[in-house]
Short mmCIF file of C-alpha atoms and ligand atoms in Angstrom, two decimals:
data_model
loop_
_atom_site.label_atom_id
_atom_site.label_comp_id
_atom_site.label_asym_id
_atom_site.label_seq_id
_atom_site.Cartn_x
_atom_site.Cartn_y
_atom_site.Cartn_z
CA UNK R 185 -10.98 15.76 53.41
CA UNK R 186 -14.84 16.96 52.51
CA UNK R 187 -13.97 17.29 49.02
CA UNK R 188 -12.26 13.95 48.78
CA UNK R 189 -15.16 12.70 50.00
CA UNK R 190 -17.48 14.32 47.52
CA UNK R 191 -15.50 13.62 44.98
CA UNK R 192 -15.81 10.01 45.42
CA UNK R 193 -19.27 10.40 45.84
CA UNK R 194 -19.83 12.43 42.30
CA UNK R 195 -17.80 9.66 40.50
CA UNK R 196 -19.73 7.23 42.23
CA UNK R 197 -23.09 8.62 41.21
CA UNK R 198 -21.98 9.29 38.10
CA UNK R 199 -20.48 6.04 37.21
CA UNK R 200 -23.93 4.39 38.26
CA UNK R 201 -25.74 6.32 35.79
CA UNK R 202 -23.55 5.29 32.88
CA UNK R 203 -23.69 2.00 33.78
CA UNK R 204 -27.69 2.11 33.74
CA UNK R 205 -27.47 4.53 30.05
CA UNK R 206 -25.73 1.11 28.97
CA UNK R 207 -22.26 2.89 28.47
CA UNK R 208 -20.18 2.36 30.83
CA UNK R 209 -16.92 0.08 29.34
CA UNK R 210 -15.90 -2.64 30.79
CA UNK R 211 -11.52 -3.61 30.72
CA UNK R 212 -11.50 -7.49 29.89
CA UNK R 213 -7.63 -9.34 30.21
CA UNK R 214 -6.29 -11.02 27.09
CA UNK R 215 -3.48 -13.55 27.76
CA UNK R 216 -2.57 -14.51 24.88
CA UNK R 217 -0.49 -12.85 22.41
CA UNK R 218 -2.60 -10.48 19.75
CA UNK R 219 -3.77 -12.75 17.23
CA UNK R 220 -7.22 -14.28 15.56
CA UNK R 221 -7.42 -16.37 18.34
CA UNK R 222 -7.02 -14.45 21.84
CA UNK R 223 -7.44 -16.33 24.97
CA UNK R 224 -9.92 -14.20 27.71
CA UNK R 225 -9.93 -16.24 31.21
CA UNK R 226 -10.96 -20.32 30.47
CA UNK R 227 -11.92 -19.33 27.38
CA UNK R 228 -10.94 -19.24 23.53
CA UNK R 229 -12.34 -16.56 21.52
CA UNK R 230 -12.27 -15.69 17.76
CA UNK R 231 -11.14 -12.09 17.91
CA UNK R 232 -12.67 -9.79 14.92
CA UNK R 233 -11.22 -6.84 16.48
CA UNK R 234 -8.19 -5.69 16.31
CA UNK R 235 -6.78 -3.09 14.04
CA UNK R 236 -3.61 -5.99 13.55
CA UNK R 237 -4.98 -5.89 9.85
CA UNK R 238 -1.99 -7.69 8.54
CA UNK R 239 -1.89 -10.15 10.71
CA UNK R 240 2.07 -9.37 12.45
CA UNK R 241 1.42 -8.50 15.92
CA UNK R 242 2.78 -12.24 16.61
CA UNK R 243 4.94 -12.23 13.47
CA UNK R 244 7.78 -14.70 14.67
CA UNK R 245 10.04 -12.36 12.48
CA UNK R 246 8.91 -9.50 14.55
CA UNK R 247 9.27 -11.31 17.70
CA UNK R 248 12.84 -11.70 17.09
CA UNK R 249 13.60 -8.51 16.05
CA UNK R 250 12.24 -7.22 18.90
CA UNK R 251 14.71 -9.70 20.85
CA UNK R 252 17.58 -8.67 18.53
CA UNK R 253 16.70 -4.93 19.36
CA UNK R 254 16.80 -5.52 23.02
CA UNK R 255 19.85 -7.14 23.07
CA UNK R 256 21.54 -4.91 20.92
CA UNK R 257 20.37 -1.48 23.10
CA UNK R 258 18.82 -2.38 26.10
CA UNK R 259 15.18 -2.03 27.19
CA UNK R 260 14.90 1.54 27.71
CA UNK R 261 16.29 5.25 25.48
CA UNK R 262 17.07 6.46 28.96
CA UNK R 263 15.90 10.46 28.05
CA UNK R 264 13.88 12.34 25.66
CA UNK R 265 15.02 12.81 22.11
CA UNK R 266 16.61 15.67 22.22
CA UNK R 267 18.76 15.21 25.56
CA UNK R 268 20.15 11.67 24.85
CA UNK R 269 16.89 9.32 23.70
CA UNK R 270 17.80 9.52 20.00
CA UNK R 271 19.13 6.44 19.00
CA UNK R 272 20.43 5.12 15.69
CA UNK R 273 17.02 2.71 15.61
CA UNK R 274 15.14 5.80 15.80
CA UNK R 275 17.48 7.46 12.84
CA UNK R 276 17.22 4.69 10.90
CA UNK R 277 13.52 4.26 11.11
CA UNK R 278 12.23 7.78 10.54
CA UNK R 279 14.53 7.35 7.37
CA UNK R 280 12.47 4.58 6.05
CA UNK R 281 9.17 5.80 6.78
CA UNK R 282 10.25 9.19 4.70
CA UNK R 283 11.30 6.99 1.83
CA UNK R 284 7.50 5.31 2.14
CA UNK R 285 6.29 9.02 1.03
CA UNK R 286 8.77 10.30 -0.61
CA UNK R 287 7.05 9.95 -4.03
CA UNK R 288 4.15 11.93 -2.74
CA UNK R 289 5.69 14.64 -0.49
CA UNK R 290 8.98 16.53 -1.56
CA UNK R 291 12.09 16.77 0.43
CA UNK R 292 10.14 14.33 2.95
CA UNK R 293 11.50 13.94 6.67
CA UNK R 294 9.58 11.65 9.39
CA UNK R 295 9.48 12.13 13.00
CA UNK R 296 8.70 9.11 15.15
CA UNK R 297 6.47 9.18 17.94
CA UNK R 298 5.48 7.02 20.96
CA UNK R 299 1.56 6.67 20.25
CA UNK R 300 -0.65 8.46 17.49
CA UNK R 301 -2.37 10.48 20.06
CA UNK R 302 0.98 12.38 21.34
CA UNK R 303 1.62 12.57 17.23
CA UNK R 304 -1.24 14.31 16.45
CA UNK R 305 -1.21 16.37 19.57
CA UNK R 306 2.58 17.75 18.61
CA UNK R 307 1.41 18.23 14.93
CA UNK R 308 -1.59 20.37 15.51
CA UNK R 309 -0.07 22.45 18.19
CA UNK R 310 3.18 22.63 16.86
CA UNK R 311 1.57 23.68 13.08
CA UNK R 312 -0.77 26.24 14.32
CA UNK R 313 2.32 28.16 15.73
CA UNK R 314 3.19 28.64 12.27
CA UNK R 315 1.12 31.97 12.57
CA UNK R 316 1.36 34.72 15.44
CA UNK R 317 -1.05 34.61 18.34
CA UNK R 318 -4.93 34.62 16.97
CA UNK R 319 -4.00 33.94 13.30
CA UNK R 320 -4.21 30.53 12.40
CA UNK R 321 -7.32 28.35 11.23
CA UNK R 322 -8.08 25.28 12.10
CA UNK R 323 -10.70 23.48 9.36
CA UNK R 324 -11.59 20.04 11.60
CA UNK R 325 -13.39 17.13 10.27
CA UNK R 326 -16.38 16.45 12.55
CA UNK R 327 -16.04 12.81 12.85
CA UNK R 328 -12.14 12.91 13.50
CA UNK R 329 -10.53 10.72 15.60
CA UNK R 330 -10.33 11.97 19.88
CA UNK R 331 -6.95 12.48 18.94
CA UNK R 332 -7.56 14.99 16.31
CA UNK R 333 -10.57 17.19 18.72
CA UNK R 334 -7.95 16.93 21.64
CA UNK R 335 -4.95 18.24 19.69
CA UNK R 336 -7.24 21.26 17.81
CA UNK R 337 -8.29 22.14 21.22
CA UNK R 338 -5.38 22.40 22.45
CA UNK R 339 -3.76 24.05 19.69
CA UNK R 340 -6.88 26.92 19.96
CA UNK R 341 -5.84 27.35 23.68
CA UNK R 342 -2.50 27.82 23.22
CA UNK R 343 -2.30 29.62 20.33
CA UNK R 344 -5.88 31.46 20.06
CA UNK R 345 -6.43 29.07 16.43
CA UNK R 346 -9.77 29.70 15.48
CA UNK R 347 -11.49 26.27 14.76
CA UNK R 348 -13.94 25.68 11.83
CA UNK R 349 -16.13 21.71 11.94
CA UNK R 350 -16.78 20.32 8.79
CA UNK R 351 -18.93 17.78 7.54
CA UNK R 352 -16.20 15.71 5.45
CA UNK R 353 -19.49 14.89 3.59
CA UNK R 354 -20.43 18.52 1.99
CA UNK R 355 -17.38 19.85 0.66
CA UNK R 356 -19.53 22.75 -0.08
CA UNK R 357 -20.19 24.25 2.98
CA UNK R 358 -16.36 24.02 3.64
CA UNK R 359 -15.10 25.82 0.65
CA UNK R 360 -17.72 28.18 1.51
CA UNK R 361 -15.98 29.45 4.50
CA UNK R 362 -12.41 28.57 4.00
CA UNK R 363 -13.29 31.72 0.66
CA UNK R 364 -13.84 33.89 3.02
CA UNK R 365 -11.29 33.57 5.83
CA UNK R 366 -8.28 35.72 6.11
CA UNK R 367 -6.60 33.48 8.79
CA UNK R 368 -2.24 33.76 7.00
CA UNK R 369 -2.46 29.98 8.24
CA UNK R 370 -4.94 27.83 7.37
CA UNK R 371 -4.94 23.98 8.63
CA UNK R 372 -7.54 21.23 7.11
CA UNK R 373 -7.27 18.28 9.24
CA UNK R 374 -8.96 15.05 8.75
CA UNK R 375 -9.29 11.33 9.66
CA UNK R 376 -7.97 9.44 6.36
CA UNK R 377 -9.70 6.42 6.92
CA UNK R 378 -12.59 7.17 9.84
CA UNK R 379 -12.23 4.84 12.36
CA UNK R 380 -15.61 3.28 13.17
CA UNK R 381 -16.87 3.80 9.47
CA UNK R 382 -13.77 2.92 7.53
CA UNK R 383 -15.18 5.09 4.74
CA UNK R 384 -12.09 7.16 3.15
CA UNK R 385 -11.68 10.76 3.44
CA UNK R 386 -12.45 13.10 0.30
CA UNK R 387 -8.30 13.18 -0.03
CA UNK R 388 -8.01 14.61 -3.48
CA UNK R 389 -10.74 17.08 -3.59
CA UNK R 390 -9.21 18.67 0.07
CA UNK R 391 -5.93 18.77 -1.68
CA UNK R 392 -8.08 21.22 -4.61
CA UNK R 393 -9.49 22.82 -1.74
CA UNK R 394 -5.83 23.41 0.08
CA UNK R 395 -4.11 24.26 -3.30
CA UNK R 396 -7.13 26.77 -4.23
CA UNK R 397 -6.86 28.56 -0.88
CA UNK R 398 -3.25 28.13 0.53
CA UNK R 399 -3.96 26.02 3.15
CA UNK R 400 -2.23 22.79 4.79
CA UNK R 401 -3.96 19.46 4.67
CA UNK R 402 -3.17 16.83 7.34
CA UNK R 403 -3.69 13.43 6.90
CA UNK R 404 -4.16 10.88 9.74
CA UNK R 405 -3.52 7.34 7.75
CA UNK R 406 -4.02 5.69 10.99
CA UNK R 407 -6.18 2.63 9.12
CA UNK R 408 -4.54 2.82 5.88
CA UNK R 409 -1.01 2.66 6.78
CA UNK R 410 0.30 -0.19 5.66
CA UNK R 411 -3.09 -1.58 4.11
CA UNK R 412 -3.82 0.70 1.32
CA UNK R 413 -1.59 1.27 -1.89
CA UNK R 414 0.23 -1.28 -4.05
CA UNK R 415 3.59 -0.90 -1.48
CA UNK R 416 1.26 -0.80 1.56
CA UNK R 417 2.39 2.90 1.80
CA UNK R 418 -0.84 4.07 2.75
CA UNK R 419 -3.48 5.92 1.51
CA UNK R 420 -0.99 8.71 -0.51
CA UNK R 421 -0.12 5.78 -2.56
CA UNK R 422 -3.37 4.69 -3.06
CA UNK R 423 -4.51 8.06 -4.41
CA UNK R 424 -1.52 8.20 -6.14
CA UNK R 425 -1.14 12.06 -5.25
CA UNK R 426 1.85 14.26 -4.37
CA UNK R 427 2.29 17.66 -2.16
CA UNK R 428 4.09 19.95 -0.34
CA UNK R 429 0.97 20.86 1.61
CA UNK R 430 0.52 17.89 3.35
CA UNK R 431 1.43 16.71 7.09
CA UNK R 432 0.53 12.80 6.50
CA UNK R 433 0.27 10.93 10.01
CA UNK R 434 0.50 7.41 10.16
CA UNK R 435 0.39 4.97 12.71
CA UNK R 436 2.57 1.67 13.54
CA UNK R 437 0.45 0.14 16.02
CA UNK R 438 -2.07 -1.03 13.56
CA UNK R 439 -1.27 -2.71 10.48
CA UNK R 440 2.58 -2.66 11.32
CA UNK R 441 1.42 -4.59 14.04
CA UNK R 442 3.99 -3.21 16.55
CA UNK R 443 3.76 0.58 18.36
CA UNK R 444 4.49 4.23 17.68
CA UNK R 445 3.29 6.61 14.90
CA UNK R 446 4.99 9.65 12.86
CA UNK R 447 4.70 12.20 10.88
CA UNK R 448 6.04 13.08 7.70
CA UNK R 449 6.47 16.27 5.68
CA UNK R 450 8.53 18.55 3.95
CA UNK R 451 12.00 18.85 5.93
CA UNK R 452 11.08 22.46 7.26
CA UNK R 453 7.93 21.62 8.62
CA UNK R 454 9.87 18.56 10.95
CA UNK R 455 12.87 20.59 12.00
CA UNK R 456 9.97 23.09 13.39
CA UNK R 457 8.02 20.64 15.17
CA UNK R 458 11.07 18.95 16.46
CA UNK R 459 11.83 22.86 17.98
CA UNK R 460 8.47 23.46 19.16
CA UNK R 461 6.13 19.84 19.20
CA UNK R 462 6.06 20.15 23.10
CA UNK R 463 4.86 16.63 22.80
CA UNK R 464 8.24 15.81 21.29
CA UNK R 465 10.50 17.85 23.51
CA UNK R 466 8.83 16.97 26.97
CA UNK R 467 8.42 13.14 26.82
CA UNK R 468 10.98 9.99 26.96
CA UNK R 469 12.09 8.57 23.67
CA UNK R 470 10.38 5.52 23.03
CA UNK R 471 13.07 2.28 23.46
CA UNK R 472 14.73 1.68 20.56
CA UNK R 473 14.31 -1.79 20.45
CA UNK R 474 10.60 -1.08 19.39
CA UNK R 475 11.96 1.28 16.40
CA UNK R 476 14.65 -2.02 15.60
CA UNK R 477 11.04 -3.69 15.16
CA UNK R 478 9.06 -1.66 13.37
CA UNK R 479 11.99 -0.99 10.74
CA UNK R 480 11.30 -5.02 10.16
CA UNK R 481 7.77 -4.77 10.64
CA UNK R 482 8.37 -2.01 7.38
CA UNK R 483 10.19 -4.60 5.29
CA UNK R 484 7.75 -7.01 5.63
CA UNK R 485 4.99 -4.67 4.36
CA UNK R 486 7.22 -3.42 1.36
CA UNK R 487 8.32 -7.61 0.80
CA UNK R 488 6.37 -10.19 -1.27
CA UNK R 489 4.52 -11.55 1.99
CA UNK R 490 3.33 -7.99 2.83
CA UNK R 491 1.56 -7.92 -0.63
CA UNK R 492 0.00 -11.12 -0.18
CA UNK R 493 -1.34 -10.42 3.14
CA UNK R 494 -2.98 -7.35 1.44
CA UNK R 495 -4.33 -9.46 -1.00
CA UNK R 496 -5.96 -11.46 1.41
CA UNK R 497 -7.62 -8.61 2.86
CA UNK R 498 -9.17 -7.59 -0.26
CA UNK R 499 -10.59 -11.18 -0.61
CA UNK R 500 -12.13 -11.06 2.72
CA UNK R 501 -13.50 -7.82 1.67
CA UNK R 502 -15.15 -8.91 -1.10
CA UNK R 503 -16.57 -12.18 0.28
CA UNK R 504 -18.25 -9.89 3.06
CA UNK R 505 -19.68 -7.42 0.49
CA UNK R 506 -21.21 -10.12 -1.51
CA UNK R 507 -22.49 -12.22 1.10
CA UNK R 508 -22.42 -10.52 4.46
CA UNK R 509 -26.79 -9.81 4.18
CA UNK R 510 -28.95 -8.59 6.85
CA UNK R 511 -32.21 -8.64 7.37
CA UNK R 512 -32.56 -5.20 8.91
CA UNK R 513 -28.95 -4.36 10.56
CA UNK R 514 -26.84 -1.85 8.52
CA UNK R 515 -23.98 -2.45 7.03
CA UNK R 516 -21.48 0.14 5.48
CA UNK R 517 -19.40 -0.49 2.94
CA UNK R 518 -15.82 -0.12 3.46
CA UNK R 519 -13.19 -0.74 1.17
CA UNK R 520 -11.01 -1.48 4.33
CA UNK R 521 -10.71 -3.83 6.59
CA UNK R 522 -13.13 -1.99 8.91
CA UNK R 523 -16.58 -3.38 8.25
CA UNK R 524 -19.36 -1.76 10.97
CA UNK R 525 -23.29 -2.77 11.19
CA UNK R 526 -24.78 -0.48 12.51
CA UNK R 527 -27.54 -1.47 15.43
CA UNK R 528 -29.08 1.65 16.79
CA UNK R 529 -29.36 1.13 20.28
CA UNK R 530 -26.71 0.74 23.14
CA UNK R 531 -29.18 -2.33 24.11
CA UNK R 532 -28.90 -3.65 20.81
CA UNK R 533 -25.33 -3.35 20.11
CA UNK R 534 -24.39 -4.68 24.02
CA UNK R 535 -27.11 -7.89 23.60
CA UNK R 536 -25.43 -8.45 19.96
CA UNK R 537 -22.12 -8.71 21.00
CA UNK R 538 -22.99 -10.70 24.20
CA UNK R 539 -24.74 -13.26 21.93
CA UNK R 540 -21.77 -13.31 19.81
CA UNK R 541 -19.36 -13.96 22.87
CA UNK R 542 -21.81 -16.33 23.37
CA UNK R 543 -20.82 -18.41 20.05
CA UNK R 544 -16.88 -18.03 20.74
CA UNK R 545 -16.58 -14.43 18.87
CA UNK R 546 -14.74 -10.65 20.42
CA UNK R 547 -16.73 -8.47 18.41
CA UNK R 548 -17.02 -5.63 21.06
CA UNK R 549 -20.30 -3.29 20.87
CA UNK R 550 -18.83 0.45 19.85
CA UNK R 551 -21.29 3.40 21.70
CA UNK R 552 -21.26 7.23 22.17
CA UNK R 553 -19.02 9.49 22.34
CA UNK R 554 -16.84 7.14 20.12
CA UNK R 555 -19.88 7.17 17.72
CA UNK R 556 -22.87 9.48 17.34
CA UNK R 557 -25.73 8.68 19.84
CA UNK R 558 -28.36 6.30 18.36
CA UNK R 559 -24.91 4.64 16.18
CA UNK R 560 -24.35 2.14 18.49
CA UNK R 561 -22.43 -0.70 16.36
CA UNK R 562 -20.36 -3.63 15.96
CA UNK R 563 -16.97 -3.06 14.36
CA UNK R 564 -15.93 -6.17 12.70
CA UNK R 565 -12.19 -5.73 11.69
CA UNK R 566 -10.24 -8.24 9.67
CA UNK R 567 -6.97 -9.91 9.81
CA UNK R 568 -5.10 -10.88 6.81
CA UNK R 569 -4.65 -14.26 9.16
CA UNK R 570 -8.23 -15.03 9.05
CA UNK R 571 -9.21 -17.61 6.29
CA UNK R 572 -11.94 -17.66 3.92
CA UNK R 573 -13.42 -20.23 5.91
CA UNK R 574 -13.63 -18.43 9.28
CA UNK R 575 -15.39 -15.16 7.55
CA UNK R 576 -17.93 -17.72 6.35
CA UNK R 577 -18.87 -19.15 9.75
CA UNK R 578 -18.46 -15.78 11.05
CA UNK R 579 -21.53 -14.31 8.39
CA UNK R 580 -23.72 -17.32 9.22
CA UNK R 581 -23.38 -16.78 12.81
CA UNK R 582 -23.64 -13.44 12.53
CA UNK R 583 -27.31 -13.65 10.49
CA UNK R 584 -28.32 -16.33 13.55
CA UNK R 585 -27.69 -13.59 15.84
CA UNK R 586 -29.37 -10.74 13.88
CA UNK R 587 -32.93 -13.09 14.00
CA UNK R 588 -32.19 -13.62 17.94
CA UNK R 589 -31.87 -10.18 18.60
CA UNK R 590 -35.08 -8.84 16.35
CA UNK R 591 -37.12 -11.66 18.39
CA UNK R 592 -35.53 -10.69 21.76
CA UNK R 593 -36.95 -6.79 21.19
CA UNK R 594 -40.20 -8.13 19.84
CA UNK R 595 -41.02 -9.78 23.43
C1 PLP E 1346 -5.77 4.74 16.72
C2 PLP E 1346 -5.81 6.10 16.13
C3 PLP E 1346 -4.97 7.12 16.60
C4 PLP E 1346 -4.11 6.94 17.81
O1 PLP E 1346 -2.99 6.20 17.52
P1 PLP E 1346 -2.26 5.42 18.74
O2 PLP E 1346 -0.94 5.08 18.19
O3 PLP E 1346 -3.13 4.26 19.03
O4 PLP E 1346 -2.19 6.40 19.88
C5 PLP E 1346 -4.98 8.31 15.94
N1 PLP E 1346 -5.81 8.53 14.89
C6 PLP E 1346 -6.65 7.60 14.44
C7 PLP E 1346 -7.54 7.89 13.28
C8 PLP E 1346 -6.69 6.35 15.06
O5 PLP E 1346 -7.55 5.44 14.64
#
């Protein structure tokens, strides 16, 4: 009972004083369906961030597809995949996403997962077994996705992987030690699009680095899936690079605007993870109406329409680098649809996006740990349903609330 008791009280305390450090998150209800227009309460808001870059969360195709999958096998796979979960939906699907990296990875086979997080969580476990006990290691980009740190820590405890950080900015310093380590397995692991910078990962010049040393390189596409590359095939395609080495992860939640994630790579590498990806093994198969779905969600990428939503993107992309200008907020440069200014302060970034919810907009405020302290920021994300005209409203009201919130910290 005491401990109860003082457990409450700890998360009590505790929550207080991240609500008074300005960081503790607040849930708020959407009813309406994922779109640039999301109704929150009375209210209509224009949404600027959700990673639905493409625009098909509420793609009427993809609403009937998901009806079609439901009617054709039922609402839930019933087990995991290997006692009776595996459906021909999930067959079917992990055969297309192989064929979308095919050209880059030989003798490619995907594995499709619930969520990114359980994806990357099987793949750096399951990987780091590729060595005996204490031998593999584990080159981690610092500014990796939670996903990534939570799946290298596990893999270390389980497995005794020694883990290396790297600063995906000084490939340098990496090289450096990756020389010198004996490690038989060596695993370079990185973000391929980081998430609250949407600056791209050094791709080709880790592939030199993996190729020079004999290591693996895995790729989480998670923002350029379906965005990036002529096809939408991600950011292999854009790169236009090919390997054995690589583990590319990619997500389906995102652009493809549905749920779920895999991961693709040579055949041998999948038939071990599908032995030993406790992830895989231990968990219920996702329903198979959502992998009838994102099989659609996958032809509309590949189709005409998916092309010209990309193309969109890229127009929005350039309208905001050639007129999105601040005073003194910071804005990096992203060739995706991820476009953060950077405020500074948790104060800043909160009274920002309050002023901003103020004029109709969701832009939330993003704070530590999902950035660096002192990184507070607004993530503006783009839709390929958003018009030219809304972006241009959007970067007048956005310069309005850059002068309100200089003069609110002059007072
Ligand atoms: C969103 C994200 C994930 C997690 O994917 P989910 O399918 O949302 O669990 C993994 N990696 C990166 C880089 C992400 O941005």
């Amino acid at each position: 009972m005491k401990t109860i008791f003082q457990a409450l009280d700890f998360a009590n305390q505790e929550l207080e004083k991240l609500d008074a450090q300005l960081l503790k998150r607040k849930l708020r209800v959407t009813e309406s369906p994922c779109d640039i227009s999301a109704k929150v309460g009375e209210r209509r808001l224009k949404a600027f961030c959700s990673n639905d870059y493409l625009g098909l969360a509420n793609h009427p195709l993809l609403l009937r597809a998901l009806a079609d999958g439901a009617n054709q096998y039922g609402v839930g796979s019933g087990a995991s995949h290997l006692i009776s979960g595996h459906h021909i939906a999930h067959d079917l699907l992990e055969k297309k996403l192989a064929s979308f990296q095919g050209t880059h990875i030989p003798d490619a086979r995907a594995l499709f997962f619930s969520t990114g997080y359980l994806a990357n969580i099987a793949a750096l476990t399951g990987l780091a077994k590729l060595a005996d006990f204490g031998k593999a290691s584990i080159y981690s980009a610092k500014l990796n996705h939670a996903s990534i740190i939570d799946g290298v820590r596990l893999a270390s405890t389980q497995t005794r992987a020694t883990v290396h950080l790297f600063d995906h900015a000084d490939l340098d310093t990496l090289q450096k030690k990756i020389s010198s380590d004996s490690a038989p397995l060596k695993i370079i692991v990185v973000d391929g699009v980081f998430s609250m910078d949407g600056d791209l990962a050094p791709v080709k010049a880790l592939l030199d680095i993996a190729n020079t040393y004999d290591a693996l390189l895995m790729v989480d596409d998670a923002h350029g899936f379906g965005v990036l590359g002529e096809n939408g095939h991600g950011l292999l395609e854009l790169l236009n690079i090919a390997s054995d080495r690589i583990i590319y992860i990619g997500t389906l939640g995102k652009a493809a605007g549905v749920s779920g994630a895999f991961i693709c790579a040579q055949e041998p590498f999948i038939e071990w993870l599908i032995q030993k990806g406790r992830p895989y093994i231990y968990s219920t198969a996702t329903p198979p109406a959502i992998a009838h779905t994102v099989l659609k969600s996958l032809e509309i990428i590949e189709s005409e329409e998916g092309k010209t939503r990309r193309e969109q993107l890229k127009k929005l992309i350039n309208i905001w680098q050639e007129e999105m200008v601040f005073s003194t907020w910071e804005k990096i440069s992203s060739p995706t649809p991820i476009q953060p200014i950077v405020l500074g302060s948790n104060a800043n970034a909160l009274l920002a996006s309050k002023l901003l919810d103020e004029a109709g907009y969701w832009i939330p405020a993003i704070r530590p740990p999902t950035v660096p302290v002192g990184s507070s920021r607004l993530r503006v994300t783009f839709s390929a349903n958003h018009s030219v005209g809304d972006l241009r409203i959007l970067i007048k009201t956005l310069q309005t609330i850059e002068q309100q919130v200089i003069a609110e910290a002059a007072v």
